[in-house]
Each structure stands twice: as structure tokens, then as C-alpha cells.
Tab-separated table of C-alpha atoms in Angstrom:
chain	number	residue	atom	x	y	z
N	2	MET	CA	90.271	65.956	62.639
N	3	THR	CA	89.894	69.680	62.250
N	4	LYS	CA	88.923	71.806	65.186
N	5	GLN	CA	85.895	74.081	65.125
N	6	THR	CA	87.012	77.561	64.093
N	7	ILE	CA	85.495	80.755	65.482
N	8	ASN	CA	84.447	84.094	64.023
N	9	LEU	CA	84.950	87.349	65.883
N	10	LYS	CA	84.083	90.995	65.463
N	11	LEU	CA	86.989	93.308	66.252
N	12	LYS	CA	86.636	96.982	67.068
N	13	VAL	CA	90.185	98.194	66.610
N	14	TRP	CA	91.684	101.594	67.429
N	15	ARG	CA	93.125	103.027	64.209
N	16	GLN	CA	95.347	106.062	64.456
N	17	THR	CA	97.645	107.186	61.653
N	18	ASN	CA	100.250	109.014	63.735
N	19	PRO	CA	100.724	110.657	67.140
N	20	GLN	CA	99.342	113.974	65.913
N	21	THR	CA	96.031	112.853	64.447
N	22	GLU	CA	92.905	111.722	66.261
N	23	GLY	CA	92.231	108.017	66.200
N	24	LYS	CA	88.948	106.157	65.867
N	25	PHE	CA	87.531	102.658	66.167
N	26	VAL	CA	87.120	100.621	62.973
N	27	THR	CA	85.253	97.309	62.941
N	28	TYR	CA	86.744	94.242	61.274
N	29	ASP	CA	85.620	90.633	60.962
N	30	ALA	CA	88.049	87.912	61.981
N	31	LYS	CA	86.817	84.797	60.217
N	32	ASP	CA	87.716	81.115	60.595
N	33	ILE	CA	90.110	81.593	63.482
N	34	SER	CA	91.640	78.446	64.944
N	35	PRO	CA	91.240	78.196	68.734
N	36	ASP	CA	94.908	77.179	68.814
N	37	ALA	CA	96.041	80.473	67.292
N	38	SER	CA	97.513	83.106	69.576
N	39	PHE	CA	95.869	86.515	69.701
N	40	LEU	CA	98.658	88.003	67.604
N	41	GLU	CA	98.368	85.206	65.037
N	42	MET	CA	94.675	86.021	64.805
N	43	LEU	CA	95.620	89.654	64.108
N	44	ASP	CA	98.158	88.441	61.509
N	45	THR	CA	95.313	86.651	59.747
N	46	VAL	CA	93.163	89.767	59.800
N	47	ASN	CA	96.106	91.823	58.527
N	48	GLU	CA	96.693	89.459	55.590
N	49	GLY	CA	93.099	90.073	54.574
N	50	LEU	CA	93.562	93.834	54.920
N	51	ILE	CA	96.758	93.798	52.849
N	52	LYS	CA	95.056	91.766	50.101
N	53	LYS	CA	92.304	94.356	49.970
N	54	GLY	CA	94.879	97.133	49.725
N	55	ASP	CA	94.143	98.487	53.234
N	56	SER	CA	96.877	99.296	55.700
N	57	PRO	CA	97.408	96.503	58.254
N	58	ILE	CA	96.747	97.007	61.966
N	59	VAL	CA	100.039	97.993	63.587
N	60	PHE	CA	100.949	96.337	66.890
N	61	ASP	CA	104.202	95.742	68.748
N	62	HIS	CA	105.546	92.211	68.968
N	63	ASP	CA	108.841	90.377	69.006
N	64	CYS	CA	109.522	87.058	70.735
N	65	ARG	CA	105.899	85.873	70.915
N	66	GLU	CA	106.964	83.715	73.841
N	67	GLY	CA	105.842	86.058	76.578
N	68	ILE	CA	109.333	87.063	77.672
N	69	CYS	CA	110.402	90.128	75.679
N	70	GLY	CA	107.814	92.681	76.775
N	71	SER	CA	107.204	94.070	73.287
N	72	CYS	CA	103.556	93.193	72.848
N	73	GLY	CA	100.589	94.474	74.750
N	74	PHE	CA	97.319	96.311	74.213
N	75	MET	CA	93.919	96.453	75.851
N	76	ILE	CA	91.303	93.825	74.990
N	77	ASN	CA	87.871	94.895	76.278
N	78	GLY	CA	89.568	97.181	78.784
N	79	ASN	CA	91.911	94.496	80.164
N	80	ALA	CA	95.656	94.863	79.692
N	81	HIS	CA	96.876	91.782	77.745
N	82	GLY	CA	93.303	90.469	77.637
N	83	PRO	CA	91.112	88.674	80.164
N	84	GLU	CA	93.543	85.933	81.278
N	85	LYS	CA	95.773	86.442	84.322
N	86	SER	CA	99.575	86.168	84.129
N	87	THR	CA	99.529	86.171	80.320
N	88	THR	CA	101.000	88.407	77.653
N	89	VAL	CA	98.820	89.024	74.625
N	90	CYS	CA	101.170	86.918	72.450
N	91	GLN	CA	100.614	83.947	74.767
N	92	LEU	CA	96.879	84.516	74.916
N	93	HIS	CA	95.130	81.882	72.841
N	94	MET	CA	91.887	82.135	70.941
N	95	ARG	CA	90.404	79.181	72.842
N	96	HIS	CA	89.623	81.670	75.617
N	97	PHE	CA	87.140	83.444	73.345
N	98	HIS	CA	83.845	82.197	71.989
N	99	ASP	CA	82.326	82.310	68.535
N	100	GLY	CA	80.631	85.608	67.681
N	101	GLU	CA	82.335	87.569	70.475
N	102	GLU	CA	82.976	91.276	69.937
N	103	LEU	CA	86.376	92.477	71.124
N	104	VAL	CA	87.504	96.067	71.555
N	105	LEU	CA	91.247	96.568	71.000
N	106	GLU	CA	92.881	99.760	72.237
N	107	PRO	CA	96.490	100.827	72.668
N	108	TRP	CA	98.003	101.536	76.124
N	109	ARG	CA	96.750	104.999	76.996
N	110	ALA	CA	99.048	107.235	79.048
N	111	THR	CA	100.422	110.714	78.505
N	112	ALA	CA	103.927	109.277	78.905
N	113	PHE	CA	103.180	106.564	76.294
N	114	PRO	CA	102.064	108.477	73.186
N	115	VAL	CA	100.416	106.334	70.514
N	116	ILE	CA	102.666	105.949	67.472
N	117	LYS	CA	100.178	104.145	65.250
N	118	ASP	CA	97.085	102.008	65.904
N	119	LEU	CA	97.906	99.685	68.837
N	120	MET	CA	101.569	100.663	69.068
N	121	CYS	CA	102.763	103.241	71.558
N	122	ASP	CA	106.096	104.797	72.421
N	123	ARG	CA	107.384	103.326	75.693
N	124	SER	CA	110.811	104.969	75.648
N	125	ALA	CA	109.837	106.660	78.935
N	126	PHE	CA	110.618	103.274	80.500
N	127	ASP	CA	114.023	103.241	78.816
N	128	ARG	CA	114.811	106.656	80.265
N	129	ILE	CA	113.814	105.442	83.760
N	130	MET	CA	116.192	102.477	83.301
N	131	LYS	CA	118.914	104.791	82.047
N	132	SER	CA	118.570	106.938	85.171
N	133	GLY	CA	119.656	104.114	87.474
N	134	GLY	CA	118.346	100.682	86.506
N	135	TYR	CA	121.803	99.153	86.252
N	136	ILE	CA	124.971	98.575	88.260
N	137	SER	CA	128.062	100.581	87.385
N	138	VAL	CA	130.589	97.719	87.664
N	139	ASN	CA	131.555	97.189	84.056
N	140	THR	CA	134.940	95.505	84.074
N	141	GLY	CA	136.196	92.019	84.774
N	142	ASN	CA	134.550	88.636	84.818
N	143	ALA	CA	131.596	87.623	86.897
N	144	GLN	CA	132.744	86.382	90.302
N	145	ASP	CA	132.377	82.818	91.407
N	146	ALA	CA	128.782	82.579	92.617
N	147	ASN	CA	129.773	81.001	95.913
N	148	ALA	CA	132.049	83.929	96.750
N	149	ILE	CA	129.061	86.205	97.343
N	150	PRO	CA	126.525	84.523	99.611
N	151	ILE	CA	122.947	85.759	99.143
N	152	PRO	CA	120.169	84.659	101.503
N	153	LYS	CA	117.678	82.447	99.673
N	154	PRO	CA	114.625	84.642	100.450
N	155	ASP	CA	116.478	87.674	99.027
N	156	ALA	CA	117.456	85.747	95.908
N	157	ASP	CA	113.852	84.570	95.479
N	158	GLU	CA	112.463	88.077	95.867
N	159	ALA	CA	115.076	89.515	93.484
N	160	PHE	CA	114.216	86.879	90.869
N	161	LEU	CA	110.501	87.610	91.193
N	162	SER	CA	111.123	91.342	90.727
N	163	ALA	CA	113.535	90.713	87.863
N	164	ALA	CA	110.760	88.855	86.032
N	165	CYS	CA	109.361	92.261	84.985
N	166	ILE	CA	109.545	92.465	81.192
N	167	GLY	CA	108.743	96.172	81.018
N	168	CYS	CA	105.677	95.743	78.803
N	169	GLY	CA	103.829	98.697	80.358
N	170	ALA	CA	100.628	96.854	81.307
N	171	CYS	CA	100.913	98.315	84.831
N	172	VAL	CA	100.879	101.865	83.485
N	173	ALA	CA	98.130	101.053	81.003
N	174	SER	CA	95.804	99.538	83.581
N	175	CYS	CA	96.447	101.989	86.433
N	176	LYS	CA	93.790	104.672	86.797
N	177	ASN	CA	96.627	107.169	87.377
N	178	ALA	CA	98.865	105.750	84.626
N	179	SER	CA	101.462	105.294	87.360
N	180	ALA	CA	104.780	103.610	86.621
N	181	ALA	CA	105.300	102.710	90.281
N	182	LEU	CA	105.167	98.935	89.751
N	183	PHE	CA	107.700	98.953	86.904
N	184	THR	CA	110.115	101.349	88.610
N	185	SER	CA	109.814	99.594	91.952
N	186	ALA	CA	110.438	96.163	90.430
N	187	LYS	CA	113.764	97.412	89.052
N	188	ILE	CA	114.706	99.162	92.306
N	189	THR	CA	113.809	96.108	94.405
N	190	HIS	CA	115.561	93.643	92.136
N	191	LEU	CA	118.869	95.491	92.290
N	192	SER	CA	118.715	96.638	95.919
N	193	LEU	CA	118.417	93.042	97.163
N	194	LEU	CA	121.604	91.819	95.521
N	195	PRO	CA	125.154	92.581	96.737
N	196	GLN	CA	126.283	94.108	93.431
N	197	GLY	CA	123.275	96.419	93.334
N	198	LYS	CA	123.257	97.361	97.009
N	199	VAL	CA	126.267	99.670	96.589
N	200	GLU	CA	124.272	102.206	94.573
N	201	ARG	CA	120.832	101.560	96.019
N	202	GLY	CA	120.333	105.024	97.515
N	203	GLN	CA	121.288	107.043	94.462
N	204	ARG	CA	119.368	104.600	92.267
N	205	ALA	CA	116.145	105.079	94.249
N	206	LEU	CA	116.511	108.874	94.139
N	207	ASP	CA	117.292	108.990	90.412
N	208	MET	CA	114.733	106.460	89.215
N	209	VAL	CA	111.875	107.986	91.217
N	210	ALA	CA	112.839	111.457	89.955
N	211	GLN	CA	112.880	110.228	86.356
N	212	MET	CA	109.566	108.395	86.831
N	213	ASP	CA	107.957	111.628	88.013
N	214	ALA	CA	109.630	113.680	85.277
N	215	GLU	CA	108.138	111.432	82.589
N	216	GLY	CA	104.649	112.457	83.674
N	217	PHE	CA	103.420	109.211	85.191
N	218	GLY	CA	100.881	109.454	88.006
N	219	ALA	CA	101.227	108.506	91.665
N	220	CYS	CA	100.357	105.163	93.250
N	221	THR	CA	96.913	104.878	94.873
N	222	SER	CA	97.458	101.236	95.893
N	223	THR	CA	94.494	99.992	93.879
N	224	GLY	CA	96.480	96.843	93.028
N	225	VAL	CA	95.317	96.821	89.408
N	226	CYS	CA	98.895	96.967	88.109
N	227	SER	CA	99.811	93.733	89.824
N	228	ALA	CA	96.540	92.053	88.798
N	229	SER	CA	97.188	92.992	85.159
N	230	CYS	CA	100.879	92.132	85.208
N	231	PRO	CA	101.737	89.196	82.956
N	232	LYS	CA	104.617	88.385	85.292
N	233	ASP	CA	102.692	88.812	88.581
N	234	ILE	CA	105.018	91.494	89.926
N	235	SER	CA	103.921	92.035	93.523
N	236	LEU	CA	102.669	95.279	95.080
N	237	THR	CA	105.268	94.765	97.814
N	238	ASN	CA	107.814	96.090	95.306
N	239	ILE	CA	106.174	99.508	95.538
N	240	ALA	CA	106.506	99.426	99.325
N	241	THR	CA	110.184	98.569	98.899
N	242	MET	CA	110.645	101.474	96.478
N	243	ASN	CA	109.020	103.892	98.927
N	244	ARG	CA	111.192	102.627	101.763
N	245	GLU	CA	114.381	102.809	99.655
N	246	TYR	CA	113.453	106.308	98.575
N	247	LEU	CA	112.770	107.584	102.087
N	248	LYS	CA	115.959	105.992	103.379
N	249	ALA	CA	117.961	107.583	100.561
N	250	VAL	CA	116.449	111.029	101.105
N	251	ILE	CA	117.490	110.894	104.759
N	252	THR	CA	120.840	109.102	104.624
N	253	GLN	CA	122.281	109.546	101.124
N	254	LYS	CA	125.791	110.970	101.285
N	255	GLU	CA	127.212	113.281	98.660
N	256	GLU	CA	130.379	112.664	96.678
N	257	MET	CA	133.282	114.754	98.019
N	258	GLY	CA	135.630	114.610	95.051
N	259	GLY	CA	139.130	113.179	95.398
N	260	GLY	CA	140.221	109.774	94.141
N	261	ASP	CA	140.670	109.695	90.382
N	262	GLY	CA	138.214	112.504	89.945
N	263	VAL	CA	139.453	116.061	89.662
R	4	MET	CA	114.448	117.452	101.214
R	5	LEU	CA	112.309	119.681	98.989
R	6	GLN	CA	112.662	117.101	96.254
R	7	PHE	CA	111.107	114.543	98.621
R	8	PHE	CA	107.950	116.609	99.075
R	9	LYS	CA	107.756	117.293	95.359
R	10	SER	CA	108.023	113.613	94.428
R	11	THR	CA	104.960	111.399	94.137
R	12	VAL	CA	106.467	108.996	96.676
R	13	GLY	CA	107.115	111.753	99.214
R	14	ARG	CA	103.618	113.177	98.903
R	15	LYS	CA	102.179	109.709	99.514
R	16	TYR	CA	104.184	109.543	102.744
R	17	LEU	CA	102.615	112.853	103.758
R	18	MET	CA	99.141	111.615	102.848
R	19	GLY	CA	99.753	108.516	104.963
R	20	ILE	CA	101.164	110.254	108.034
R	21	THR	CA	98.430	112.890	108.096
R	22	GLY	CA	95.805	110.225	107.456
R	23	LEU	CA	97.178	108.245	110.375
R	24	VAL	CA	96.800	111.246	112.716
R	25	TRP	CA	93.150	111.541	111.708
R	26	MET	CA	92.628	107.795	112.026
R	27	GLY	CA	93.742	108.019	115.641
R	28	PHE	CA	91.578	111.071	116.277
R	29	ILE	CA	88.363	109.709	114.813
R	30	PHE	CA	88.747	106.466	116.731
R	31	GLY	CA	88.970	108.444	119.978
R	32	HIS	CA	86.144	110.743	118.883
R	33	MET	CA	83.915	107.761	118.114
R	34	ALA	CA	84.755	105.996	121.379
R	35	GLY	CA	84.118	109.122	123.488
R	36	ASN	CA	80.815	109.827	121.793
R	37	MET	CA	79.628	106.371	122.788
R	38	LEU	CA	78.778	108.076	126.094
R	39	ILE	CA	75.565	109.157	124.357
R	40	PHE	CA	74.342	105.658	125.233
R	41	VAL	CA	75.184	106.251	128.904
R	42	GLY	CA	73.298	109.468	129.480
R	43	ALA	CA	73.166	113.230	129.156
R	44	ASP	CA	75.294	114.015	132.210
R	45	ALA	CA	78.127	111.659	131.286
R	46	PHE	CA	78.147	112.976	127.711
R	47	ASN	CA	78.202	116.621	128.802
R	48	ALA	CA	80.797	116.019	131.516
R	49	TYR	CA	83.063	114.340	128.946
R	50	GLY	CA	82.703	117.289	126.565
R	51	HIS	CA	83.354	119.725	129.374
R	52	ALA	CA	86.471	117.858	130.476
R	53	ILE	CA	87.917	118.161	126.981
R	54	VAL	CA	87.241	121.886	126.503
R	55	SER	CA	88.512	122.600	130.029
R	56	ASN	CA	91.925	121.141	129.250
R	57	LYS	CA	93.204	123.951	127.040
R	58	ILE	CA	96.528	122.316	126.231
R	59	LEU	CA	94.836	119.140	125.051
R	60	LEU	CA	92.139	121.079	123.219
R	61	TYR	CA	94.331	123.553	121.343
R	62	GLY	CA	97.099	121.020	120.791
R	63	THR	CA	94.681	118.610	119.177
R	64	GLU	CA	92.974	121.324	117.168
R	65	ILE	CA	96.229	122.670	115.793
R	66	ALA	CA	97.456	119.171	114.927
R	67	LEU	CA	94.194	118.296	113.227
R	68	VAL	CA	93.943	121.487	111.210
R	69	LEU	CA	97.571	121.293	110.055
R	70	THR	CA	97.378	117.620	109.098
R	71	LEU	CA	94.073	118.165	107.327
R	72	ILE	CA	95.560	121.007	105.292
R	73	VAL	CA	98.540	118.838	104.304
R	74	HIS	CA	96.323	115.824	103.560
R	75	VAL	CA	93.944	117.828	101.387
R	76	SER	CA	96.605	119.809	99.546
R	77	CYS	CA	98.624	116.663	98.768
R	78	ALA	CA	95.421	114.965	97.627
R	79	ILE	CA	94.583	117.845	95.299
R	80	SER	CA	98.059	118.090	93.789
R	81	LEU	CA	98.330	114.312	93.331
R	82	THR	CA	94.848	114.068	91.823
R	83	ILE	CA	95.670	116.815	89.321
R	84	GLN	CA	98.886	115.014	88.368
R	85	ASN	CA	97.110	111.650	88.166
R	86	ARG	CA	94.395	113.014	85.899
R	87	SER	CA	96.915	114.621	83.553
R	88	SER	CA	98.924	111.423	83.275
R	89	ARG	CA	96.164	109.926	81.133
R	90	ASN	CA	95.069	112.294	78.391
R	91	SER	CA	92.588	110.000	76.648
R	92	ARG	CA	90.083	107.586	78.136
R	93	TYR	CA	89.571	103.906	77.441
R	94	ALA	CA	86.369	102.852	75.715
R	95	MET	CA	86.006	99.771	77.911
R	96	THR	CA	86.372	99.066	81.633
R	97	PRO	CA	88.287	96.019	82.869
R	98	ASN	CA	86.649	92.907	84.310
R	99	ALA	CA	86.582	92.247	88.048
R	100	GLU	CA	89.814	90.275	88.175
R	101	LYS	CA	91.869	92.984	86.524
R	102	GLY	CA	89.865	95.928	87.871
R	103	SER	CA	90.176	97.947	91.065
R	104	SER	CA	87.893	98.262	94.071
R	105	LEU	CA	85.382	101.087	93.984
R	106	ALA	CA	86.777	102.369	97.292
R	107	SER	CA	90.280	102.819	95.869
R	108	LYS	CA	89.059	104.356	92.604
R	109	THR	CA	86.917	107.027	94.257
R	110	MET	CA	89.143	108.205	97.128
R	111	ALA	CA	89.128	111.795	95.842
R	112	VAL	CA	85.332	111.942	95.638
R	113	GLN	CA	84.924	110.402	99.092
R	114	GLY	CA	87.536	112.777	100.463
R	115	SER	CA	85.774	115.837	99.045
R	116	ALA	CA	82.466	114.757	100.584
R	117	ILE	CA	84.133	114.038	103.928
R	118	LEU	CA	85.810	117.459	103.911
R	119	ALA	CA	82.419	119.099	103.318
R	120	PHE	CA	81.030	116.940	106.112
R	121	ILE	CA	83.751	118.006	108.565
R	122	ILE	CA	83.060	121.692	107.918
R	123	LEU	CA	79.279	121.341	108.279
R	124	HIS	CA	79.738	119.089	111.311
R	125	LEU	CA	81.784	121.803	113.055
R	126	ILE	CA	79.178	124.434	112.195
R	127	THR	CA	76.389	122.243	113.581
R	128	PHE	CA	78.038	121.249	116.841
R	129	LYS	CA	81.207	123.116	117.789
R	130	TYR	CA	79.904	126.471	116.569
R	131	GLY	CA	76.230	125.558	116.918
R	132	LYS	CA	73.576	126.618	119.392
R	133	ILE	CA	74.763	126.879	122.995
R	134	TYR	CA	72.524	125.403	125.669
R	135	GLU	CA	73.636	125.289	129.263
R	136	THR	CA	73.249	122.647	131.886
R	137	ASN	CA	74.418	121.940	135.406
R	138	VAL	CA	76.204	118.705	136.119
R	139	GLY	CA	77.234	118.126	139.737
R	140	GLY	CA	77.198	121.867	140.486
R	141	VAL	CA	79.342	122.803	137.454
R	142	LEU	CA	77.814	124.966	134.744
R	143	MET	CA	78.640	123.557	131.305
R	144	ARG	CA	77.494	123.422	127.698
R	145	ASP	CA	74.567	121.049	127.117
R	146	LEU	CA	75.873	119.406	123.956
R	147	HIS	CA	73.666	116.419	124.619
R	148	LYS	CA	70.537	118.501	124.039
R	149	LEU	CA	71.936	119.844	120.756
R	150	VAL	CA	72.804	116.314	119.591
R	151	ILE	CA	69.311	115.040	120.406
R	152	GLU	CA	67.717	118.017	118.644
R	153	THR	CA	69.892	117.672	115.555
R	154	PHE	CA	69.415	113.950	115.111
R	155	ALA	CA	65.664	114.204	115.539
R	156	GLN	CA	65.662	115.625	111.987
R	157	PRO	CA	65.549	112.869	109.335
R	158	GLY	CA	67.459	114.969	106.793
R	159	TYR	CA	70.415	115.338	109.160
R	160	VAL	CA	70.443	111.642	109.978
R	161	ALA	CA	70.346	110.698	106.282
R	162	TRP	CA	73.275	113.064	105.530
R	163	TYR	CA	75.277	111.571	108.398
R	164	VAL	CA	74.546	108.022	107.259
R	165	VAL	CA	75.676	108.785	103.688
R	166	CYS	CA	78.874	110.526	104.832
R	167	LEU	CA	79.739	107.825	107.336
R	168	ILE	CA	79.363	105.133	104.678
R	169	LEU	CA	81.757	107.152	102.500
R	170	LEU	CA	84.072	107.382	105.512
R	171	LEU	CA	83.880	103.596	105.851
R	172	PHE	CA	85.199	103.133	102.308
R	173	HIS	CA	87.756	105.929	102.653
R	174	LEU	CA	89.168	104.295	105.798
R	175	SER	CA	88.992	100.757	104.436
R	176	HIS	CA	91.292	101.750	101.594
R	177	GLY	CA	93.431	104.258	103.469
R	178	ALA	CA	94.114	102.057	106.469
R	179	HIS	CA	95.842	99.343	104.459
R	180	SER	CA	97.213	101.626	101.775
R	181	ILE	CA	99.375	103.518	104.291
R	182	PHE	CA	101.404	100.375	104.887
R	183	GLN	CA	102.379	100.388	101.227
R	184	SER	CA	103.030	104.131	101.157
R	185	PHE	CA	105.207	103.866	104.270
R	186	GLY	CA	107.148	100.993	102.726
R	187	ILE	CA	106.378	98.433	105.415
R	188	LEU	CA	104.314	96.081	103.291
R	189	GLU	CA	105.658	92.548	103.081
R	190	ARG	CA	104.252	89.592	101.184
R	191	LYS	CA	103.117	87.743	104.301
R	192	MET	CA	101.228	90.807	105.609
R	193	GLN	CA	99.114	91.507	102.536
R	194	ALA	CA	95.918	89.518	103.195
R	195	LYS	CA	95.726	90.256	106.915
R	196	LEU	CA	96.315	93.978	106.412
R	197	LYS	CA	93.282	94.314	104.164
R	198	MET	CA	91.181	92.497	106.731
R	199	GLY	CA	92.582	94.596	109.570
R	200	ALA	CA	91.821	97.783	107.641
R	201	TRP	CA	88.208	96.691	107.132
R	202	VAL	CA	87.856	95.807	110.810
R	203	TYR	CA	89.153	99.237	111.806
R	204	ALA	CA	86.906	100.989	109.260
R	205	LEU	CA	83.843	99.010	110.341
R	206	VAL	CA	84.471	99.688	114.034
R	207	VAL	CA	84.897	103.443	113.484
R	208	ALA	CA	82.142	103.969	110.906
R	209	GLY	CA	79.822	101.481	112.611
R	210	GLY	CA	80.357	103.123	115.988
R	211	PHE	CA	79.649	106.570	114.580
R	212	LEU	CA	76.617	105.315	112.634
R	213	SER	CA	75.082	103.820	115.759
R	214	GLN	CA	74.902	107.237	117.449
R	215	PRO	CA	72.593	109.270	115.134
R	216	ILE	CA	70.527	106.171	114.367
R	217	TYR	CA	70.072	105.463	118.088
R	218	VAL	CA	69.065	109.042	118.781
R	219	PHE	CA	66.680	109.185	115.807
R	220	LEU	CA	64.952	105.870	116.473
R	221	PHE	CA	65.087	105.263	120.185
R	222	HIS	CA	65.636	108.519	122.061
R	223	LYS	CA	62.329	109.869	123.312
């Protein structure tokens, strides 16, 4: 038995490169299976475009399992589409109805310049991670897990924060294009765990400074970031970031030299 | 320390602390003004007691002016930064589930209107016409008469109603948002905080609203 396929009208943002102005171009997506994912639907449209000699619609994607954070664009103004807790690669066409018109736009933020069509440059996130989103212990094996007790609520909260895949939906949906949810998820995740606690102060200072330097906006606590997040990262992370930052500003000690350093 | 005040996080702390000062003040201001329901003498005596205590008066005025300056200047600098962080606009707006509340989206607009309101409000009352009255043998300013006169004018009442509704939304967002800015938001607090913020905002804005409406409709 074959399932009823649907036809859609897509208004897609086409932009050749970061320097040129983009514009919306309308395409028909015909005979789309409701079981197809949104990206598979775009693949189908792209095959048609390639056959006609047009350039395919460019979009980021990798695992298509909702865990890598590569994909993401706006569908009718919603980051990753209308469904909650879903990446666009895990969004299926059964959520749309026949004849629907969909507007596809890239993430829009000054810190995320559009590279081409629906693909934007999110290396600002990489630079925030590079500024402190890691722990400096880089030798030896992992310790026996039971040697470092971690309270269950802390472990739970750290896991929930660590679920952030860095897709950028928070920035894209925020009216201020703020990266507070992303940055705070990383700060919270590491500051809750023993290995990360050692550098928590410097990490908060450095990551917040880098976040601001990249040109992201401030948090207005609208909560849209969390509502749009495919991994349901909580707003409480932002509170934790603010607290860590304030604490670090007041209590952070400076290195005095000595030891192996000259 | 300078880096703290330059950072977005630090400026949100400042917004929150200064907002909190004003939240305390307007609650007291609203509660005191409720004496309008008691009578002219009580209202005037209350006003006189405040202006007679110079330490309280100037202390409060200085605190309010300073915090307002910090609140407004942080708001302006953050709004400029927030606007520049998105250089092109989306063609579509999100649906309700992934969208934001109108109150949180329009804080800057509400704030601008409230600032204009505060200035005009001071011109009307604090620096307005001076009538005199005698309460229990003490000569004092008859603010009650000025209030009754002002709120007999429908235009004034309408302007107050509009601004107080804006204040309601400004407070409803600000009062729970400060918990996040201050870093004391925990998962279990989230739902109750929003409710608490609305209760506070409704009490303050509702209390204030009752005063001009009472005077306009019921005061002979």
C-alpha cells in the first residue's frame, strides 16, 4: 500500500555568497512522502534542480539523526520548524499538509554570516568553545568513575546541559541574537563536574568575554531560545552563567608565576 | 571590574538591581497613595510627613535618580547592541509555542513610554500648582486638591491608564526576569516566579489604576 504523497510550495532564501544580497525563490516540492524527513524533501527538490541545470539549495547537514548540530534553518519563522524538541533533520513531512506554503530562511545573526542559501558560518560558536569550553587536563587515563563521587542532581543537570549540540537555533530565534543559552549550557555543564570545577571562574570570564566579542546580543529572558532548542536546554543555564560570572569577577585570583612557569 | 560593567551579563545585573530599587519604591508609592480613598486630610498629612523628613526625602530622591540613570543608560546601550546583533530581518514570525511574550519583546518601548510618564508626572504633581491647606493647625501643601483637579480631566486619566497598563507589562516581565539576571533561577522556581511576578505587577498597576479612575468616576 502506498501512502498519500503531498505537494508543497517552498519559498527559499537564495544567496550566492556572503557579499551579495539574497532573495526568495519559489519552488514546487512534488510527490513528497510523509515519511521523508525535511532534509530528504529538500534532497528531492535539489535533484530536480540539478537535472534542470540549476544550482541546488545549499543547507548544512551531517548525521541526520538529530545529534550533530549541523543542520538548522527557519521554517515559517520557527527555528528547526514548528515541532518542539526536534532538529530539522528529524522533522518529518507528516507534520505538514498538502498544498502548504513554507518559507525557508537561514539563521540570521550578525555573528552568523550567511555563506550560501540556508548555510551560515557558525564558527563564532567554535571560538567561544576555544576560549574556555574545555578542561585543561590532557594527560593520563580517565579515573575510575567511583573515585570521584558526583551528587546525582548535579550529574543530571550536567547531562541536560551537555545535551546542547551547538546548532545555533537559540541565537537564530532570539530577538537579540543572543548566544546566552549556548554559552551558559557549556559553562553549566563543566562547572557542575569535579574536573571542570577547577577552572570554572576563568572559564566563565573568558567565555562570556568571547561571547560579547563575537557580537551576539544580551539576554532579555524572553525564553524563546529554550522553546526553540531541539535539546530543550533550560533557561536556568543562563542564570547559572550569570552567577558563575559574577562570582568569578569578585573572587577570581590571578596567577602569581612560580612552579614550572618562568 | 570595568570588564564586568562592559559585559552583557554585568549590565543585566545593573538593570536588575536598579529595577529592584524602583520596584520597591513604586510599591510604597502605590500603597501610600491609597490614602486618597481615606480622605483629603490623611492624604495631605501623609505627603507633608514625607517632605518634612529631609533625610528620607533627599535620600530617596538621590537613590531614585541615580538608579533611573543607570537603568536607562544600560537599557539604551544594551538595546543598541541587541539591534546590531541582527543585521537582517526574518520574513516570517514564529508561532506561539516558539515565540516570545509581547511584554518581553517590547520592554524598550514600554520603558521609553514610562520614562516620559515619570517626567510628565513630576511636572504635574511635584512641580505642579501649589495649593495650601491647614490640617490640624499645620499649614501644608494641598496635593489632594491638585490630584482631584488633574484627574477630573478625561485626557489625563486616559494617559495614566495607558501608561499604567504599560507599567503592568514592564513589571510582569522585569519582576521574574531579575531572578535569571541575578543567577538565582532554579528549575523548581520557574513556574511560581512567573506567577509571583504577575501578582506583584497586578497589585502595583491595579492599585495605581484604581486611584485616577476612582477620582474621575466617583469623586464629586
